[in-house]
Amino acid sequence: MTRRDVFGHPCGYPALECRSKSDGHRNGGGRVTHSGFWILVRKRWFVIAALSLLGVVIGSAYVVVTPPEYTAKTELFVSTVSGDNTADLAQGSNFAQQQARNYSIVAQRDIVLVPVITALGLKTTPDELSDRISASVPLNSSMISISVTDSSPARAAATADAVGTSLANTVIRLVPKRSDGSSPVNLQVVQPARVPTSPSAPNPRVVLAFAGILGLLAGLGFTAIAELISAKVRSVDHLKEITNLTILGTVSDDKAAVTSPLFSQSNSQSLRSEEYRQIRTNVHFLHPDESHKVFVVTSSIPGEGKSTTSANLAVTLAASGIATCLVEADLRKPALGDYLDLEGGVGLTTILAGDATLDEALQSWGPHQLQVLLSGQVPPNPSELLESNQAQNLLRTLKARFDVVIIDCPPLMPVTDAAVVARAFGGAILVVGVDRVETRELKMAMDALTTSGAPILGVIANFVPAGTRGRYQTYGQTSGHAQSERRTRKPEHRTKDREVVPSLPG
């Protein structure tokens, strides 16, 4: 039998592991993806929407409290007195265009504005009036466009006309006269100013759109900063990029798991049941050279579901006919007794204290005789107890007696218990709570295992949001209608379902 026959891949490793290794090289280990960005936006959509709405509210308040301003515009045409032939006309046109640019600058000078202030009786200075005036010359034209902004629409129009008239009179005085005493340049108003009917500023549409965009950018900026400060694992793809490790399986975020943490308490055809069976199948390929296997299950921080994962993994292994023992090595905050509804007074610490034997402390659970060794009484020195030769020998005894031993250990960030046990038994399986653990915490936990010399055998993604599951994940689930159809069929047409699981060596 070839390695391909055993593992289904020519490299000799499980196909899942080979894909993970190759994908890791392609992903680059830390590349930011568009999917990760949109997951983050969906996660913090309320903050982004709130800041966008706040921007619109602030923009609306600005429009309400800001006095409106009106802009009136007048236009003047610059012409020159030239000869009758074509060359003289062309030369005069070019001269007029050049002078129009000069006159547009003169329009904002005191020589033009002082007469305007006097004629209209304006209570302002030339500098203040100049700030409210703009003059421009369209490209390749002899037109001067003068715009005046004022809080009064009528005053804006009157000021624009007065500036145009004053500019025309000033140019006549400034330009040298011809021999006959006439001016070679004329400025004529071709478009008098009209009284504006709507304000030019603030423009409600522009202000609200600009304020909304600023609010949106503020929301995205806040989200980015918050992600940099406390970036969490957002998805399975994100997890692959961070760890570049084998993903042994995913467990969906199911609210029903709060009251029914063990999948055996629910429908055997449920999504969680299928997910744990898939994890069990992938776990079979770990430690391929050992006939009796020990798997240490831990997490980075509390609350990632490591105890629930350990229990469900042990239940699925026992259900497949494998002699399985579940050991609770979390001597600080034990939880398996509550999950399994077993008495937790006698357990691992009781044996180590010499108050009970292993057979007396083991408890059977479920129809498949899963053997459970709970923690027992919480000791004052958990780390020293697990590091002792007595504890290590006890765990080796369990390994020799059972095909598979699942050890539920404390999280890696608060204490070092899991690293100690994982080093003694060839590595650990790391449970990662999606949207529960920060990336820096996950990396620190991985570093803790690496520093202790315990390899990470694989990662189980827990609390995976339903929206990130692929369509294939629902394959194999049975609807209530389909189940009712099966119940109505005749017995001779039904076939008892059998679950085929790879056998352990030995």
Coordinates of C-alpha atoms in Angstrom, one line a residue:
M1 CA 0.0 0.0 0.0
T2 CA 1.5 3.4 -1.0
R3 CA 1.4 6.6 1.0
R4 CA -1.1 7.9 -1.6
D5 CA -3.4 5.0 -0.7
V6 CA -3.2 5.7 3.0
F7 CA -3.4 9.5 3.0
G8 CA -5.0 10.4 -0.3
H9 CA -2.1 12.6 -1.5
P10 CA 1.2 11.8 -3.1
C11 CA 3.2 13.9 -0.5
G12 CA 2.1 11.5 2.2
Y13 CA 0.2 14.0 4.3
P14 CA -3.5 14.5 4.5
A15 CA -5.0 16.4 1.6
L16 CA -6.2 19.1 4.0
E17 CA -2.8 19.7 5.4
C18 CA -1.2 19.9 2.0
R19 CA -3.6 22.5 0.9
S20 CA -3.0 24.5 4.0
K21 CA 0.7 24.5 3.5
S22 CA 0.5 25.5 -0.1
D23 CA -2.1 28.1 0.6
G24 CA 0.0 29.6 3.3
H25 CA 2.8 30.2 0.8
R26 CA 0.5 31.8 -1.6
N27 CA -1.2 34.0 1.0
G28 CA 2.1 35.3 2.2
G29 CA 1.1 34.8 5.8
G30 CA -0.2 38.3 6.4
R31 CA -1.8 39.9 3.4
V32 CA -4.8 42.1 4.0
T33 CA -7.8 41.0 1.8
H34 CA -10.9 42.8 0.7
S35 CA -13.0 40.2 2.4
G36 CA -11.4 41.0 5.7
F37 CA -12.0 44.7 5.2
W38 CA -15.7 44.1 4.5
I39 CA -16.1 41.8 7.5
L40 CA -14.6 44.5 9.6
V41 CA -17.0 47.1 8.1
R42 CA -20.0 44.8 8.7
K43 CA -18.8 44.3 12.3
R44 CA -18.7 48.0 13.1
W45 CA -21.3 49.2 10.7
F46 CA -23.2 50.9 13.5
V47 CA -20.3 53.1 14.5
I48 CA -19.6 54.0 10.8
A49 CA -23.3 54.8 10.3
A50 CA -23.6 56.8 13.5
L51 CA -20.6 59.0 12.6
S52 CA -21.9 59.5 9.1
L53 CA -25.2 60.6 10.5
L54 CA -23.4 62.8 13.0
G55 CA -21.6 64.5 10.2
V56 CA -24.9 65.2 8.4
V57 CA -26.4 66.6 11.6
I58 CA -23.4 68.9 12.1
G59 CA -23.6 70.0 8.5
S60 CA -27.3 70.7 8.9
A61 CA -26.6 72.8 12.0
Y62 CA -24.0 74.7 10.1
V63 CA -26.4 75.5 7.3
V64 CA -29.0 76.7 9.8
V65 CA -26.7 78.9 11.9
T66 CA -24.6 80.3 9.1
P67 CA -26.0 83.6 7.6
P68 CA -26.7 83.2 3.9
E69 CA -24.5 85.0 1.3
Y70 CA -25.6 86.1 -2.1
T71 CA -23.4 86.6 -5.2
A72 CA -24.1 89.0 -8.0
K73 CA -22.1 89.3 -11.2
T74 CA -21.6 91.9 -13.9
E75 CA -19.6 91.6 -17.1
L76 CA -17.6 94.2 -19.0
F77 CA -16.2 94.1 -22.6
V78 CA -12.8 95.6 -23.3
S79 CA -12.4 97.1 -26.8
T80 CA -9.7 99.2 -28.5
V81 CA -9.8 101.8 -31.2
S82 CA -7.9 100.5 -34.2
G83 CA -7.6 100.8 -38.0
D84 CA -9.9 99.4 -40.6
N85 CA -7.5 96.7 -42.1
T86 CA -7.4 93.1 -40.8
A87 CA -3.9 93.4 -39.3
D88 CA -4.9 96.4 -37.2
L89 CA -8.1 94.6 -36.0
A90 CA -6.1 91.5 -35.0
Q91 CA -3.5 93.6 -33.2
G92 CA -6.2 95.5 -31.4
S93 CA -8.0 92.3 -30.3
N94 CA -4.8 90.9 -28.8
F95 CA -4.1 94.2 -27.1
A96 CA -7.6 94.2 -25.6
Q97 CA -7.2 90.6 -24.3
Q98 CA -3.9 91.5 -22.6
Q99 CA -5.4 94.7 -21.1
A100 CA -8.5 92.8 -19.8
R101 CA -6.2 90.7 -17.5
N102 CA -4.6 93.9 -16.2
Y103 CA -7.9 95.6 -15.6
S104 CA -9.3 92.6 -13.7
I105 CA -6.5 93.1 -11.2
V106 CA -7.2 96.8 -11.0
A107 CA -10.8 96.1 -10.2
Q108 CA -9.8 95.0 -6.6
R109 CA -7.6 98.0 -5.9
D110 CA -8.4 101.1 -3.8
I111 CA -8.5 103.4 -6.8
V112 CA -11.7 101.5 -8.0
L113 CA -13.2 100.6 -4.6
V114 CA -13.0 103.9 -2.8
P115 CA -15.4 105.6 -5.2
V116 CA -17.8 102.6 -4.9
I117 CA -17.8 102.9 -1.1
T118 CA -18.5 106.6 -1.3
A119 CA -21.2 106.3 -4.0
L120 CA -23.1 103.5 -2.1
G121 CA -22.4 104.7 1.4
L122 CA -21.0 101.4 2.4
K123 CA -19.8 100.9 6.0
T124 CA -16.7 99.0 5.1
T125 CA -13.0 99.5 4.2
P126 CA -11.5 98.9 0.8
D127 CA -9.6 95.8 2.1
E128 CA -12.8 94.3 3.4
L129 CA -14.7 95.1 0.2
S130 CA -11.8 93.6 -1.8
D131 CA -12.2 90.3 0.0
R132 CA -15.8 90.1 -1.2
I133 CA -14.9 90.8 -4.8
S134 CA -13.5 88.5 -7.5
A135 CA -12.6 89.4 -11.0
S136 CA -11.7 87.0 -13.8
V137 CA -11.1 86.9 -17.5
P138 CA -12.2 83.9 -19.5
L139 CA -9.5 82.3 -21.7
N140 CA -8.9 84.0 -25.0
S141 CA -11.5 86.7 -24.4
S142 CA -11.8 90.4 -23.7
M143 CA -14.5 90.0 -21.1
I144 CA -14.1 90.9 -17.5
S145 CA -16.4 89.1 -15.0
I146 CA -16.8 90.8 -11.6
S147 CA -18.5 89.0 -8.8
V148 CA -19.5 90.5 -5.5
T149 CA -20.7 88.5 -2.4
D150 CA -22.8 90.1 0.3
S151 CA -25.3 89.2 2.9
S152 CA -27.9 91.4 1.1
P153 CA -28.8 90.3 -2.4
A154 CA -29.8 93.8 -3.5
R155 CA -26.5 95.3 -2.1
A156 CA -24.5 92.6 -3.8
A157 CA -26.0 93.5 -7.2
A158 CA -25.6 97.3 -6.6
T159 CA -22.0 96.8 -5.6
A160 CA -21.2 94.7 -8.6
D161 CA -22.6 97.4 -11.0
A162 CA -20.8 100.1 -9.1
V163 CA -17.5 98.3 -9.3
G164 CA -18.0 97.9 -13.1
T165 CA -18.8 101.5 -13.6
S166 CA -15.9 102.7 -11.4
L167 CA -13.5 100.4 -13.2
A168 CA -14.5 101.8 -16.6
N169 CA -14.1 105.4 -15.4
T170 CA -10.7 104.5 -13.8
V171 CA -9.3 102.9 -17.0
I172 CA -10.3 106.0 -19.0
R173 CA -8.3 108.1 -16.6
L174 CA -5.3 105.8 -16.5
V175 CA -4.9 105.0 -20.2
P176 CA -2.9 107.6 -22.2
K177 CA -5.0 109.7 -24.6
R178 CA -4.7 109.7 -28.3
S179 CA -3.6 112.8 -30.2
D180 CA -7.2 113.9 -30.6
G181 CA -7.8 113.5 -26.8
S182 CA -9.9 110.3 -27.0
S183 CA -9.2 107.1 -25.1
P184 CA -7.8 104.2 -27.2
V185 CA -9.5 101.7 -24.8
N186 CA -13.2 101.4 -23.9
L187 CA -14.9 99.3 -21.2
Q188 CA -18.6 98.8 -21.6
V189 CA -21.0 96.9 -19.4
V190 CA -22.6 94.2 -21.4
Q191 CA -24.3 92.3 -18.6
P192 CA -25.6 94.3 -15.6
A193 CA -25.8 92.5 -12.3
R194 CA -29.1 90.8 -11.4
V195 CA -30.4 90.6 -7.9
P196 CA -29.8 87.0 -6.8
T197 CA -32.8 85.0 -5.6
S198 CA -31.0 82.2 -3.9
P199 CA -28.0 82.2 -1.6
S200 CA -24.6 81.1 -3.1
A201 CA -23.4 80.0 0.4
P202 CA -23.9 77.9 2.3
N203 CA -25.1 75.4 -0.3
P204 CA -27.1 72.9 1.6
R205 CA -26.5 70.0 -0.8
V206 CA -22.8 70.5 -1.0
V207 CA -22.4 71.1 2.8
L208 CA -24.5 68.0 3.7
A209 CA -22.7 65.8 1.2
F210 CA -19.3 67.0 2.3
A211 CA -20.3 66.5 6.0
G212 CA -21.6 63.1 5.3
I213 CA -18.5 62.0 3.6
L214 CA -16.3 63.4 6.4
G215 CA -18.5 61.5 8.9
L216 CA -18.1 58.3 6.8
L217 CA -14.3 58.8 6.6
A218 CA -14.2 59.4 10.4
G219 CA -16.1 56.2 11.0
L220 CA -13.7 54.2 8.8
G221 CA -10.8 55.9 10.4
F222 CA -12.1 55.0 13.9
T223 CA -12.7 51.5 12.8
A224 CA -9.1 51.2 11.4
I225 CA -7.6 52.7 14.6
A226 CA -9.7 50.4 16.8
E227 CA -8.6 47.4 14.7
L228 CA -5.0 48.4 15.0
I229 CA -5.3 48.8 18.8
S230 CA -7.4 45.6 19.3
A231 CA -7.4 43.7 16.1
K232 CA -9.4 40.4 16.4
V233 CA -9.5 37.3 14.2
R234 CA -12.5 38.1 12.0
S235 CA -12.8 35.0 9.8
V236 CA -11.3 31.7 8.8
D237 CA -9.4 33.3 6.0
H238 CA -8.0 35.8 8.4
L239 CA -7.0 33.0 10.7
K240 CA -5.2 31.2 7.9
E241 CA -3.2 34.4 7.1
I242 CA -2.2 35.0 10.7
T243 CA -1.2 31.5 11.6
N244 CA -0.3 29.7 8.3
L245 CA -1.3 26.5 10.1
T246 CA -3.5 23.5 9.3
I247 CA -7.1 24.3 9.8
L248 CA -8.6 21.1 11.3
G249 CA -12.1 22.3 11.0
T250 CA -14.6 25.1 11.8
V251 CA -17.5 25.2 14.3
S252 CA -20.3 27.6 13.6
D253 CA -21.6 30.2 16.0
D254 CA -24.7 28.6 17.3
K255 CA -26.8 30.3 20.0
A256 CA -28.3 27.0 21.0
A257 CA -24.8 25.8 22.1
V258 CA -25.1 28.1 25.2
T259 CA -27.8 25.8 26.7
S260 CA -26.8 22.6 24.8
P261 CA -22.9 22.7 24.5
L262 CA -22.7 19.0 23.5
F263 CA -24.0 18.3 19.9
S264 CA -25.3 14.9 21.0
Q265 CA -28.0 16.8 22.8
S266 CA -29.4 18.1 19.6
N267 CA -30.2 16.8 16.1
S268 CA -27.5 14.4 14.9
Q269 CA -27.9 15.8 11.4
S270 CA -27.3 19.4 12.6
L271 CA -24.5 21.5 11.2
R272 CA -22.5 21.4 14.4
S273 CA -22.7 17.6 14.4
E274 CA -21.3 17.5 10.9
E275 CA -18.6 20.0 11.7
Y276 CA -17.4 18.0 14.7
R277 CA -17.4 14.8 12.7
Q278 CA -15.3 16.5 10.1
I279 CA -12.8 17.7 12.8
R280 CA -12.7 14.1 14.2
T281 CA -11.8 12.8 10.7
N282 CA -9.0 15.4 10.3
V283 CA -7.6 14.7 13.8
H284 CA -7.2 11.0 12.8
F285 CA -4.3 12.1 10.6
L286 CA -2.3 13.7 13.4
H287 CA 0.5 11.6 15.0
P288 CA 0.3 9.0 12.2
D289 CA 3.1 6.9 13.6
E290 CA 1.6 6.4 17.0
S291 CA -0.9 3.7 17.8
H292 CA -2.1 5.5 21.0
K293 CA -2.6 9.2 20.7
V294 CA -2.8 12.1 23.1
F295 CA -4.2 15.5 22.0
V296 CA -3.8 18.5 24.2
V297 CA -6.6 21.1 23.5
T298 CA -6.0 24.7 24.5
S299 CA -6.7 28.3 23.5
S300 CA -5.2 31.7 23.8
I301 CA -7.6 33.3 26.2
P302 CA -10.6 32.2 28.2
G303 CA -14.0 32.2 26.4
E304 CA -12.9 30.7 23.1
G305 CA -14.7 27.4 23.7
K306 CA -11.8 25.0 24.3
S307 CA -13.7 22.9 26.9
T308 CA -16.7 22.6 24.7
T309 CA -14.5 21.6 21.7
S310 CA -12.6 19.1 23.8
A311 CA -15.8 17.4 25.0
N312 CA -17.5 17.3 21.6
L313 CA -14.3 16.0 20.0
A314 CA -14.1 13.2 22.6
V315 CA -17.8 12.4 22.1
T316 CA -17.4 12.0 18.4
L317 CA -14.3 9.8 18.7
A318 CA -16.1 7.5 21.2
A319 CA -19.2 7.4 18.9
S320 CA -17.0 6.0 16.1
G321 CA -16.0 3.0 18.3
I322 CA -12.6 4.4 19.4
A323 CA -11.6 3.9 23.0
T324 CA -11.5 7.5 24.2
C325 CA -10.7 9.2 27.4
L326 CA -11.4 12.9 28.1
V327 CA -9.1 14.4 30.8
E328 CA -9.8 17.7 32.4
A329 CA -6.4 19.3 33.1
D330 CA -7.8 22.7 33.6
L331 CA -7.2 22.8 37.3
R332 CA -8.1 26.4 37.7
K333 CA -11.5 26.9 36.2
P334 CA -12.9 23.3 35.4
A335 CA -16.1 23.2 33.4
L336 CA -16.4 19.7 32.0
G337 CA -18.3 18.4 35.0
D338 CA -21.1 20.9 34.3
Y339 CA -21.2 20.2 30.6
L340 CA -21.3 16.4 31.1
D341 CA -23.4 16.5 34.3
L342 CA -20.9 14.5 36.2
E343 CA -19.7 14.6 39.8
G344 CA -16.5 16.6 39.9
G345 CA -15.3 15.9 43.5
V346 CA -13.1 13.0 42.5
G347 CA -10.6 13.4 39.6
L348 CA -7.1 14.1 38.5
T349 CA -6.0 15.9 41.7
T350 CA -7.6 13.2 43.9
I351 CA -5.4 10.6 42.2
L352 CA -2.3 12.7 42.5
A353 CA -3.0 13.3 46.2
G354 CA -3.3 9.5 46.7
D355 CA -6.9 9.5 47.8
A356 CA -8.2 7.5 44.9
T357 CA -7.1 5.1 42.1
L358 CA -7.4 5.8 38.4
D359 CA -10.2 3.3 38.1
E360 CA -12.1 4.9 40.9
A361 CA -11.8 8.4 39.4
L362 CA -12.7 7.5 35.8
Q363 CA -16.4 8.0 35.0
S364 CA -18.3 6.6 32.0
W365 CA -20.5 9.0 30.0
G366 CA -23.0 8.4 27.2
P367 CA -24.0 5.3 25.3
H368 CA -20.6 4.8 23.8
Q369 CA -18.8 4.6 27.1
L370 CA -16.7 7.7 26.8
Q371 CA -14.3 7.6 29.8
V372 CA -13.9 11.0 31.6
L373 CA -11.4 12.0 34.2
L374 CA -12.4 15.3 35.7
S375 CA -10.1 17.7 37.5
G376 CA -11.2 17.0 41.0
Q377 CA -10.7 19.6 43.8
V378 CA -9.0 22.8 42.6
P379 CA -5.4 22.8 44.0
P380 CA -3.4 25.8 45.1
N381 CA -0.5 24.9 42.8
P382 CA -1.9 23.7 39.4
S383 CA 1.3 24.3 37.4
E384 CA 3.6 22.5 39.8
L385 CA 1.1 19.6 40.0
L386 CA 0.9 19.2 36.2
E387 CA 4.7 19.4 35.9
S388 CA 5.3 16.7 38.5
N389 CA 6.5 13.3 37.4
Q390 CA 3.4 11.7 39.1
A391 CA 1.1 13.7 36.8
Q392 CA 3.1 12.9 33.7
N393 CA 3.2 9.2 34.6
L394 CA -0.6 9.2 35.1
L395 CA -1.2 10.7 31.7
R396 CA 1.2 8.2 30.1
T397 CA -0.8 5.4 31.8
L398 CA -4.0 6.8 30.2
K399 CA -2.3 7.0 26.8
A400 CA -1.3 3.3 27.0
R401 CA -4.8 2.2 28.1
F402 CA -6.9 4.2 25.5
D403 CA -6.6 4.7 21.7
V404 CA -7.1 8.4 22.1
V405 CA -6.8 10.7 25.1
I406 CA -8.1 14.3 24.8
I407 CA -6.7 16.6 27.5
D408 CA -8.5 19.9 28.1
C409 CA -5.9 22.4 29.3
P410 CA -6.1 26.0 30.5
P411 CA -5.6 28.9 28.1
L412 CA -2.0 29.8 27.2
M413 CA -2.1 33.5 27.9
P414 CA -2.9 33.5 31.7
V415 CA -0.8 30.4 32.6
T416 CA 1.8 28.0 31.2
D417 CA 0.0 24.7 32.1
A418 CA -1.0 23.9 28.5
A419 CA 2.5 24.5 27.2
V420 CA 4.0 22.1 29.8
V421 CA 1.6 19.3 29.0
A422 CA 1.8 19.9 25.2
R423 CA 5.6 19.6 25.3
A424 CA 5.4 16.2 27.0
F425 CA 2.9 14.8 24.5
G426 CA 4.0 16.1 21.1
G427 CA 2.1 19.3 20.7
A428 CA -1.3 21.0 21.0
I429 CA -4.5 21.7 19.1
L430 CA -5.3 25.4 19.3
V431 CA -8.9 26.5 19.5
V432 CA -9.4 30.0 18.1
G433 CA -12.6 31.9 18.8
V434 CA -13.5 34.0 15.8
D435 CA -14.2 37.6 16.8
R436 CA -13.2 36.6 20.4
V437 CA -9.4 36.6 20.5
E438 CA -7.2 39.5 19.4
T439 CA -4.5 38.7 16.8
R440 CA -1.7 39.8 19.2
E441 CA -3.0 37.4 21.8
L442 CA -3.1 34.6 19.3
K443 CA 0.4 35.3 18.2
M444 CA 1.6 35.5 21.8
A445 CA 0.0 32.1 22.5
M446 CA 1.6 30.6 19.5
D447 CA 5.0 32.0 20.6
A448 CA 4.4 30.5 24.1
L449 CA 4.0 27.0 22.5
T450 CA 6.9 27.5 20.2
T451 CA 9.2 28.7 23.0
S452 CA 8.3 25.7 25.2
G453 CA 9.1 23.3 22.3
A454 CA 5.5 22.2 21.8
P455 CA 4.4 22.2 18.1
I456 CA 1.0 23.3 17.1
L457 CA -0.7 20.3 15.5
G458 CA -3.6 22.3 14.0
V459 CA -6.2 25.0 14.6
I460 CA -9.9 24.7 15.2
A461 CA -11.9 27.8 14.3
N462 CA -14.8 28.2 16.8
F463 CA -17.7 30.6 16.7
V464 CA -17.5 31.1 13.0
P465 CA -20.2 33.5 11.8
A466 CA -22.9 31.9 9.6
G467 CA -22.3 34.4 6.8
T468 CA -18.7 33.3 6.3
R469 CA -19.6 29.6 5.7
G470 CA -19.5 28.3 2.2
R471 CA -22.5 26.7 0.5
Y472 CA -21.0 23.3 0.8
Q473 CA -21.3 23.5 4.6
T474 CA -25.0 22.8 4.4
Y475 CA -24.5 19.6 2.3
G476 CA -25.7 16.5 4.3
Q477 CA -28.1 18.4 6.5
T478 CA -31.6 16.9 6.6
S479 CA -34.6 19.1 6.6
G480 CA -37.7 18.3 8.7
H481 CA -39.7 17.6 5.5
A482 CA -37.1 15.1 4.3
Q483 CA -37.1 13.4 7.7
S484 CA -40.8 13.1 7.7
E485 CA -40.6 11.5 4.2
R486 CA -38.1 9.0 5.5
R487 CA -40.4 8.1 8.4
T488 CA -43.3 7.4 6.1
R489 CA -41.3 5.0 3.9
K490 CA -41.6 1.2 4.3
P491 CA -38.9 -0.4 6.4
E492 CA -37.6 -2.5 3.5
H493 CA -36.7 0.6 1.6
R494 CA -34.6 2.1 4.4
T495 CA -31.0 1.4 4.9
K496 CA -29.3 1.9 8.2
D497 CA -26.8 4.7 8.0
R498 CA -23.2 3.8 8.7
E499 CA -20.5 6.2 9.5
V500 CA -17.1 5.2 7.9
V501 CA -14.1 6.6 9.9
P502 CA -10.5 5.9 9.2
S503 CA -9.1 3.3 11.6
L504 CA -6.3 4.2 14.0
P505 CA -3.1 2.3 13.6
G506 CA -2.9 -0.7 15.9

